[in-house]
Amino acid sequence: FSTRSFAKAYCEYHLGMGVDPIPFSKKLWGDLWLDPWTRGFFNAQPPPGPSGEETERSFVQFVLEPLYKIYSQVLGEEPRELQATLNE
């Protein structure tokens, strides 16, 4: 996989957002964070949200966390439940 393949998958899933996968893929690597309040990418970690939650780097948020979720489900779920998850 690559950051471009992940960006393309996100853009295809969220067609109505009008996001170009190539510039988006460049924001998935390096010291960049997505500020959930402004929906913009920044070179510094945004301040914690109202509940004190901190944001992860964009690579962690958009690539690693989804991979970890799939990996843990593959190891821990029953085959029927796993198939339903993969069909989503």
XYZ file of C-alpha atoms in Angstrom:
88
model
C 0.000 0.000 0.000
C 0.975 3.633 -0.278
C -0.312 6.944 0.996
C -1.672 7.546 -2.498
C -3.689 4.291 -2.422
C -5.157 5.234 0.975
C -5.962 8.760 -0.225
C -7.642 7.352 -3.320
C -9.741 4.964 -1.214
C -10.839 7.785 1.116
C -11.715 10.051 -1.814
C -13.723 7.310 -3.527
C -15.590 6.551 -0.302
C -16.333 10.238 0.314
C -17.170 11.275 -3.253
C -19.254 14.295 -2.300
C -16.368 15.961 -0.458
C -14.582 17.033 -3.675
C -11.108 16.107 -2.435
C -8.343 15.384 -4.937
C -6.428 12.229 -3.907
C -2.971 13.407 -5.004
C -2.750 16.529 -2.790
C -4.501 14.619 0.010
C -1.922 11.806 -0.201
C 0.865 14.344 0.393
C -0.829 15.339 3.646
C -0.726 11.769 4.941
C 3.041 11.728 5.497
C 5.224 13.772 7.811
C 4.535 16.061 10.712
C 1.027 17.078 9.691
C -2.153 17.057 11.746
C -5.776 17.455 10.751
C -7.519 19.952 12.999
C -10.999 18.421 13.449
C -12.520 21.812 14.245
C -11.284 23.728 11.186
C -10.839 20.661 8.922
C -7.444 22.034 7.874
C -3.990 20.438 7.940
C -1.273 22.040 10.057
C 2.463 21.547 10.729
C 1.908 21.677 14.485
C -0.396 19.640 16.654
C -3.635 21.540 17.274
C -4.642 22.227 20.860
C -6.733 19.559 22.602
C -10.459 19.545 21.943
C -13.151 20.457 24.482
C -12.966 17.015 26.099
C -9.161 17.121 26.287
C -8.628 14.699 23.396
C -5.458 15.201 21.390
C -5.241 14.588 17.654
C -2.865 12.138 16.036
C -0.646 12.843 13.051
C -2.545 12.451 9.794
C -0.659 9.225 8.920
C -1.702 7.649 12.214
C -5.285 8.871 11.902
C -5.907 7.923 8.274
C -3.565 4.944 7.714
C -2.315 3.225 10.877
C -5.480 3.292 12.987
C -7.641 1.765 10.204
C -4.987 -0.926 9.614
C -4.848 -1.702 13.340
C -8.629 -2.028 13.463
C -8.679 -4.456 10.546
C -5.795 -6.454 12.000
C -7.420 -6.770 15.432
C -10.752 -7.781 13.898
C -9.102 -10.424 11.742
C -7.459 -11.929 14.805
C -10.407 -11.659 17.152
C -13.691 -12.032 15.300
C -15.691 -15.007 14.244
C -15.587 -15.695 10.469
C -19.192 -14.533 9.858
C -18.692 -11.286 11.785
C -15.392 -10.690 10.007
C -17.013 -11.173 6.591
C -19.727 -8.640 7.479
C -17.053 -6.147 8.531
C -15.027 -6.652 5.365
C -18.141 -6.204 3.215
C -18.555 -2.674 4.627
